[in-house]
Amino acid sequence: MVDCHYLEPTTVSEVCTLLAEHGDGAKVVAGGQSLALLLRNGLIQPSHLISIQHVTELEDITASEEGVKIGAKVTLNRLIGIDDAHPTLRALSDAIKAVADPQIRNFATLGGAICEAHPASDITVVLISLNATVKLASADGERVVPMRDFVTGAFATAAQPGELLTEVIVPSFDLTVAAAAHRRFVLRAGDYPVVGVGAFVSLNGAGQCQEARIVVGNCSGAPVHAQEAEARLKRNNIVGNNGVLAAASELAAAHVAPSSDPMASNEYKIDLVSVLTKEALTEAVALAIG
Amino acid sequence: MNVVGTSAKRIDGIEKVTGTAQFTTDIVLPRMIHAKLKRSPLAHAKILRIDTSEAEQMPGVRAVVTAADLPDVRLGILTLDEHLLAHDKTRLVGEPVAAVAADTPEIARAACEQIEVEYEELPSLFDPEEAIKLDPPVVLHEEYEEYEKLLELAEMDERPPNLWQAYRIRHGDIDAAFKKVEDEGGHIIENRYATGYVHTACMEPHGAVAQWSSDGTLTLWAGGQSPYIARDGLAKALDLSPSKVRVIIPFVGGAFGGKLTVKEGAIAASLARKARRPVKIILTRAEDLSATAARTPFIFDVKDAVTQDGILIGRKVTSILWGGGYSGEGILKPIFSTHLYPGSYRLAALWVDSYGVYTNRVSGGALRGYGCAESAWAVETQMDIIARKCDIDAVELRINNLLTEGERTAITMPAHAFSAHECLTKCADAIEWETPSEPLDPPWYRGKGIALGNKYSFAPTASSTELKVHEDASCELRTSAVDLGQGAYTILTQIVADEFGIEIDKVKLVTPDTAITPFDHVAGSSRQTFHTGNATRMACDDAKRQIRELAAPKLEAHPADLEVSGGHIFVKGSSKSIEVEDLFVVEMLAGKRPADVEILGKATWEVSASPHDPNTGQGEQPMAYMGHGAQAAEVEVNVETGQVRVRKFVSAIDVGKAMNPQGVEMQNYGGGCMGIGIALHEDMCFDTSGQMTNASLMDYKIPSIVEMPLNEYMESIIVEVPHEHGPYGAKGAGEIVVVPTSPAIGNAIYDAIGVRIWDQPLTPEKVVKAWKEKKASGNGSES
């Protein structure tokens, strides 16, 4: 049982006012799927729970030139198949299909999943690989933070007390030359993965890699950018070039320094990083060349 | 009316799917309060001082108990080595040292945190091979010799101080067997196997509600497997006469061996006595997983003597059961596990040394198969290795070594209703054993594996039932058999309906309540259909005899010439009949009563057994019956990630007579799923201080439905070879369904990628490691 005040504002500005008022002791609850576990395990002890259940302005998905904006309160199940309307979200939709189960995905929200900042989160990994940003609102105004800077460690984010994550922006990219893909390995369906990898590549007309992002989840507190591996790909011909993808995958594996946990040793996680990076890159390249 | 043998609907089905079935947690009594336990954070420590004063002062706290409030008695199944609350020492993390009852569970938990316990930490012992030494680094039970023991260990020159079980089998000339294969060019095949830490992890956690009445009688509601084992345990723990204890078993949300005793119930009872209020205790999932009995590991060293043409002529096994702080319900596992060493095979010589030791881990308990599923892992992997070594097909090799009907096994069990051959061949046909798996593209590989299994049901044992006949010809069966989900209530109802020729809805069950229902040993060891089924038939016969005697004068016939069916009593060979109702007379103000006395049939079914000599493992008949089954798996293995997918799974079990074929099918499917979990996924992990590190269902990996083969690839085969003593020929089905699963899957992994993993569970990480080692060594052959 949790002993705290439960508030139900209806607009973002009301939420921000309440957050400013109650300071550090206030926590925002959307679907409650991550928060309830943190509460039960005593990891957070809020004085006020601010429910954003009735804040409908956070439920939109809109596209513009700049990219696709997803309201923080959009449930995970709504994002499955969202790539039909917004093809750049294919990797995100794919990743979310494997998150937990339909009951949980019906309640869990995108914003909640990001703010939990679970070290193994597939959603975080994919969003970083897509170069996504998040918008934070507070009584003082708004700011936009890149996803790669937002998650700062295990269950830790750059959000300041008083700030509400309102929106995720996935930037546009040219689907004819670029693509993202995600791979994960789980011990049981619906679990957090032992390791997850998100990959994004874009090609020039000659099949050379213009841009590459390789993001590894659950090998550190926050997702890890495998920079050496990304560098190995850039300006190289990566179409039909298994050798360079394998080399990059090895570099990604060499880059991470996971710690063992009861479910997997660090050696095994490193093996998986190599296998999954290769698979994710192979799929991303195949999609990029159409 | 042939109701037995049909897939009658489960009589508890509607209640369970609509949520109206009452489980222990649903019981709410007036003035009831809630209990929580204060548990030891240390694996091995002396308790110097317990200060409960602050907890007692907290508002809402109604009672606090420690060992000082309880009778100083040690409890146990056969070696009485455990106090209800830690007495002077704690021997595992999570051992209860105190308990609080309060107005709410939250207050009780907060009060537990206010109890101060001063410990002197002692060195811990976690390694069973260290524990079994004559001079171990740590001794857990210094006073072991003084404990009350109800079983005899094998003789030894000197007992290792942490040993609580020793059992030997000495059958045939073992040295001659090994010499023969050495001289004649056969094979000696020697390997070490281990099983993992597995928890029953029932949907319903352990719990109980205790209430005292003013005459000093304790009533306890608990999800248990045996009301009488629970009653006697409570009486012993609380120093009461068993007649002062009433145990009622509501619906049980799974047990699998984990609910043989009701320790938490006894603690709740002690709190209820002190608080003078009813007390409920329901363990949290974390407590249930980390601090109730688990299927703790075995280590098996198996050495086989095999002739060149693949005949097993000698087997030597040394095994250690990795016990915990107390011998617990696992006390007989070092004995029962040995039944699988001969299993279904003819063995001229068998030499076994089987031990159980204390360590500072969770205590060993029962889990579906009671040692047999564990030893099958060693023995049936060994059979696969032998087949490959001798270059004989694995099914053929097994068949060549099988006993025949009427022979005795190396542990002197008569091979009766011997269906191993039929189970094996039907299973092989279903998995298309002769056809190799279709290859996949690397890194995926496919392979098939098969294994045989047995499960013996223990004896001596007994079941009693009573059967009351009402004026509307409906029947009421009073039984202490427990339906744990296995379908016992439905099967017993079917038997009564069948015996009386009435519809199933004219049969009522009075379920376990020691104030009303007669003795039944336990819902365990796959015994309920066999033993309670027999007792039920006999009680029906007794009631029908009474009916015939009451009807005889009315029908002017001899009782022996009468037949009872469908609510009528017929004179055989004539059209004369009366109704059961005619045996009742109208009583003013009281409706109808039986003309004579109550029509109340009663019966006891008993199976005796000769005690086996713990030094030789030889005797007359050690068990009630011997069950058979075979399972086969086709797996897909990814050598890069180590993932193993069970593509196809076949389970063929002999139940003698399928009382309810759909029920048997469900045992096959459910057992298969549980067996796959044990083989590939489930593993309790501990840190170096003995603390379980994955005590949640998020981290303890019970597989989900996604990890199971698709419906059409999961096949149940029912074999029916009737047993002369089984009711309608039936044998139990509850445990055999998990016995061959692990070796079938392990053998399939070998078939797919040519590696053996010797210790369960066969996790992806171990697969990758074994595959890398095989690559590094450049060959996959095994010895």
mmCIF file of N, CA, C and O in Angstrom, chain B residues 427 431 433 437 446-451 630-636 644-651 676 680 709 713 740-749 751:
data_model
loop_
_atom_site.group_PDB
_atom_site.id
_atom_site.type_symbol
_atom_site.label_atom_id
_atom_site.label_comp_id
_atom_site.label_asym_id
_atom_site.label_seq_id
_atom_site.Cartn_x
_atom_site.Cartn_y
_atom_site.Cartn_z
ATOM 1 N N CYS B 427 5.908 -43.386 -28.922
ATOM 2 C CA CYS B 427 6.531 -42.078 -28.867
ATOM 3 C C CYS B 427 7.460 -41.884 -30.071
ATOM 4 O O CYS B 427 7.449 -40.850 -30.736
ATOM 5 N N ILE B 431 7.183 -39.054 -33.262
ATOM 6 C CA ILE B 431 8.200 -38.026 -33.559
ATOM 7 C C ILE B 431 8.907 -38.362 -34.879
ATOM 8 O O ILE B 431 9.819 -37.671 -35.301
ATOM 9 N N TRP B 433 10.812 -40.987 -35.613
ATOM 10 C CA TRP B 433 12.179 -41.239 -35.143
ATOM 11 C C TRP B 433 13.100 -41.680 -36.267
ATOM 12 O O TRP B 433 14.273 -41.310 -36.307
ATOM 13 N N SER B 437 15.781 -35.065 -38.836
ATOM 14 C CA SER B 437 15.190 -33.727 -38.908
ATOM 15 C C SER B 437 15.567 -33.037 -40.207
ATOM 16 O O SER B 437 16.682 -33.196 -40.706
ATOM 17 N N ARG B 446 18.737 -28.562 -36.208
ATOM 18 C CA ARG B 446 17.637 -29.337 -35.637
ATOM 19 C C ARG B 446 18.105 -30.721 -35.223
ATOM 20 O O ARG B 446 19.017 -31.282 -35.850
ATOM 21 N N GLY B 447 17.452 -31.283 -34.219
ATOM 22 C CA GLY B 447 17.752 -32.661 -33.834
ATOM 23 C C GLY B 447 16.627 -33.239 -32.994
ATOM 24 O O GLY B 447 15.767 -32.501 -32.497
ATOM 25 N N LYS B 448 16.638 -34.561 -32.884
ATOM 26 C CA LYS B 448 15.604 -35.261 -32.111
ATOM 27 C C LYS B 448 16.227 -36.049 -30.967
ATOM 28 O O LYS B 448 17.337 -36.555 -31.097
ATOM 29 N N GLY B 449 15.478 -36.155 -29.908
ATOM 30 C CA GLY B 449 15.940 -36.953 -28.769
ATOM 31 C C GLY B 449 14.767 -37.662 -28.127
ATOM 32 O O GLY B 449 13.616 -37.218 -28.236
ATOM 33 N N ILE B 450 15.061 -38.752 -27.447
ATOM 34 C CA ILE B 450 14.005 -39.531 -26.814
ATOM 35 C C ILE B 450 14.502 -39.998 -25.445
ATOM 36 O O ILE B 450 15.712 -40.089 -25.216
ATOM 37 N N ALA B 451 13.592 -40.252 -24.548
ATOM 38 C CA ALA B 451 13.965 -40.798 -23.236
ATOM 39 C C ALA B 451 12.784 -41.556 -22.647
ATOM 40 O O ALA B 451 11.624 -41.293 -22.970
ATOM 41 N N ALA B 630 7.288 -42.403 -21.936
ATOM 42 C CA ALA B 630 8.404 -42.006 -22.797
ATOM 43 C C ALA B 630 8.066 -40.652 -23.394
ATOM 44 O O ALA B 630 6.892 -40.329 -23.593
ATOM 45 N N GLN B 631 9.089 -39.866 -23.616
ATOM 46 C CA GLN B 631 8.886 -38.573 -24.259
ATOM 47 C C GLN B 631 9.953 -38.358 -25.313
ATOM 48 O O GLN B 631 11.073 -38.878 -25.201
ATOM 49 N N ALA B 632 9.600 -37.612 -26.329
ATOM 50 C CA ALA B 632 10.558 -37.292 -27.386
ATOM 51 C C ALA B 632 10.416 -35.831 -27.739
ATOM 52 O O ALA B 632 9.337 -35.259 -27.624
ATOM 53 N N ALA B 633 11.530 -35.240 -28.136
ATOM 54 C CA ALA B 633 11.526 -33.824 -28.494
ATOM 55 C C ALA B 633 12.303 -33.630 -29.786
ATOM 56 O O ALA B 633 13.287 -34.332 -30.044
ATOM 57 N N GLU B 634 11.824 -32.692 -30.570
ATOM 58 C CA GLU B 634 12.642 -32.198 -31.678
ATOM 59 C C GLU B 634 12.961 -30.756 -31.347
ATOM 60 O O GLU B 634 12.050 -29.972 -31.050
ATOM 61 N N VAL B 635 14.247 -30.421 -31.368
ATOM 62 C CA VAL B 635 14.636 -29.063 -30.976
ATOM 63 C C VAL B 635 15.319 -28.351 -32.127
ATOM 64 O O VAL B 635 15.827 -28.980 -33.054
ATOM 65 N N GLU B 636 15.296 -27.028 -32.017
ATOM 66 C CA GLU B 636 16.045 -26.173 -32.935
ATOM 67 C C GLU B 636 17.011 -25.360 -32.086
ATOM 68 O O GLU B 636 16.587 -24.709 -31.139
ATOM 69 N N VAL B 644 17.428 -22.444 -27.554
ATOM 70 C CA VAL B 644 16.891 -23.766 -27.888
ATOM 71 C C VAL B 644 15.378 -23.636 -27.972
ATOM 72 O O VAL B 644 14.737 -23.211 -27.015
ATOM 73 N N ARG B 645 14.829 -23.970 -29.123
ATOM 74 C CA ARG B 645 13.366 -23.987 -29.268
ATOM 75 C C ARG B 645 12.913 -25.429 -29.352
ATOM 76 O O ARG B 645 13.482 -26.205 -30.134
ATOM 77 N N VAL B 646 11.934 -25.783 -28.533
ATOM 78 C CA VAL B 646 11.380 -27.129 -28.656
ATOM 79 C C VAL B 646 10.340 -27.049 -29.767
ATOM 80 O O VAL B 646 9.281 -26.454 -29.608
ATOM 81 N N ARG B 647 10.668 -27.622 -30.912
ATOM 82 C CA ARG B 647 9.761 -27.514 -32.066
ATOM 83 C C ARG B 647 8.604 -28.484 -31.917
ATOM 84 O O ARG B 647 7.466 -28.153 -32.188
ATOM 85 N N LYS B 648 8.947 -29.699 -31.491
ATOM 86 C CA LYS B 648 7.915 -30.720 -31.393
ATOM 87 C C LYS B 648 8.143 -31.502 -30.103
ATOM 88 O O LYS B 648 9.293 -31.736 -29.712
ATOM 89 N N PHE B 649 7.055 -31.892 -29.460
ATOM 90 C CA PHE B 649 7.180 -32.621 -28.202
ATOM 91 C C PHE B 649 6.090 -33.681 -28.145
ATOM 92 O O PHE B 649 4.931 -33.404 -28.422
ATOM 93 N N VAL B 650 6.514 -34.893 -27.813
ATOM 94 C CA VAL B 650 5.563 -36.001 -27.714
ATOM 95 C C VAL B 650 5.690 -36.622 -26.333
ATOM 96 O O VAL B 650 6.802 -36.877 -25.856
ATOM 97 N N SER B 651 4.562 -36.849 -25.689
ATOM 98 C CA SER B 651 4.581 -37.490 -24.380
ATOM 99 C C SER B 651 3.634 -38.681 -24.422
ATOM 100 O O SER B 651 2.445 -38.527 -24.686
ATOM 101 N N ILE B 676 9.766 -28.828 -19.737
ATOM 102 C CA ILE B 676 10.567 -27.976 -20.630
ATOM 103 C C ILE B 676 11.157 -26.822 -19.824
ATOM 104 O O ILE B 676 12.324 -26.460 -19.983
ATOM 105 N N LEU B 680 15.189 -26.315 -19.568
ATOM 106 C CA LEU B 680 15.840 -25.234 -20.325
ATOM 107 C C LEU B 680 15.904 -23.891 -19.597
ATOM 108 O O LEU B 680 16.759 -23.069 -19.920
ATOM 109 N N PRO B 709 6.087 -25.562 -27.705
ATOM 110 C CA PRO B 709 5.804 -25.907 -29.106
ATOM 111 C C PRO B 709 4.392 -25.453 -29.462
ATOM 112 O O PRO B 709 3.521 -25.378 -28.593
ATOM 113 N N TYR B 713 2.148 -29.257 -32.633
ATOM 114 C CA TYR B 713 3.421 -29.951 -32.446
ATOM 115 C C TYR B 713 3.590 -30.505 -31.033
ATOM 116 O O TYR B 713 4.663 -30.904 -30.638
ATOM 117 N N PRO B 740 10.828 -37.983 -18.120
ATOM 118 C CA PRO B 740 11.781 -38.114 -19.237
ATOM 119 C C PRO B 740 12.083 -36.805 -19.976
ATOM 120 O O PRO B 740 12.881 -36.808 -20.911
ATOM 121 N N THR B 741 11.452 -35.697 -19.581
ATOM 122 C CA THR B 741 11.519 -34.482 -20.403
ATOM 123 C C THR B 741 12.945 -33.956 -20.588
ATOM 124 O O THR B 741 13.371 -33.684 -21.715
ATOM 125 N N SER B 742 13.662 -33.785 -19.471
ATOM 126 C CA SER B 742 15.004 -33.180 -19.586
ATOM 127 C C SER B 742 15.940 -34.018 -20.455
ATOM 128 O O SER B 742 16.581 -33.480 -21.365
ATOM 129 N N PRO B 743 16.053 -35.336 -20.188
ATOM 130 C CA PRO B 743 16.959 -36.090 -21.062
ATOM 131 C C PRO B 743 16.495 -36.128 -22.515
ATOM 132 O O PRO B 743 17.340 -36.093 -23.426
ATOM 133 N N ALA B 744 15.192 -36.146 -22.769
ATOM 134 C CA ALA B 744 14.730 -36.133 -24.169
ATOM 135 C C ALA B 744 15.225 -34.870 -24.863
ATOM 136 O O ALA B 744 15.714 -34.916 -26.001
ATOM 137 N N ILE B 745 15.148 -33.741 -24.153
ATOM 138 C CA ILE B 745 15.583 -32.471 -24.753
ATOM 139 C C ILE B 745 17.108 -32.413 -24.865
ATOM 140 O O ILE B 745 17.650 -32.017 -25.899
ATOM 141 N N GLY B 746 17.791 -32.854 -23.818
ATOM 142 C CA GLY B 746 19.261 -32.859 -23.862
ATOM 143 C C GLY B 746 19.774 -33.745 -24.997
ATOM 144 O O GLY B 746 20.714 -33.386 -25.722
ATOM 145 N N ASN B 747 19.153 -34.900 -25.160
ATOM 146 C CA ASN B 747 19.564 -35.810 -26.234
ATOM 147 C C ASN B 747 19.278 -35.206 -27.605
ATOM 148 O O ASN B 747 20.038 -35.415 -28.556
ATOM 149 N N ALA B 748 18.192 -34.434 -27.703
ATOM 150 C CA ALA B 748 17.871 -33.777 -28.974
ATOM 151 C C ALA B 748 18.896 -32.678 -29.281
ATOM 152 O O ALA B 748 19.290 -32.494 -30.432
ATOM 153 N N ILE B 749 19.339 -31.977 -28.236
ATOM 154 C CA ILE B 749 20.365 -30.944 -28.453
ATOM 155 C C ILE B 749 21.644 -31.605 -28.971
ATOM 156 O O ILE B 749 22.281 -31.121 -29.904
ATOM 157 N N ASP B 751 21.824 -34.349 -30.665
ATOM 158 C CA ASP B 751 21.549 -34.760 -32.039
ATOM 159 C C ASP B 751 21.680 -33.571 -32.989
ATOM 160 O O ASP B 751 22.163 -33.709 -34.116
#
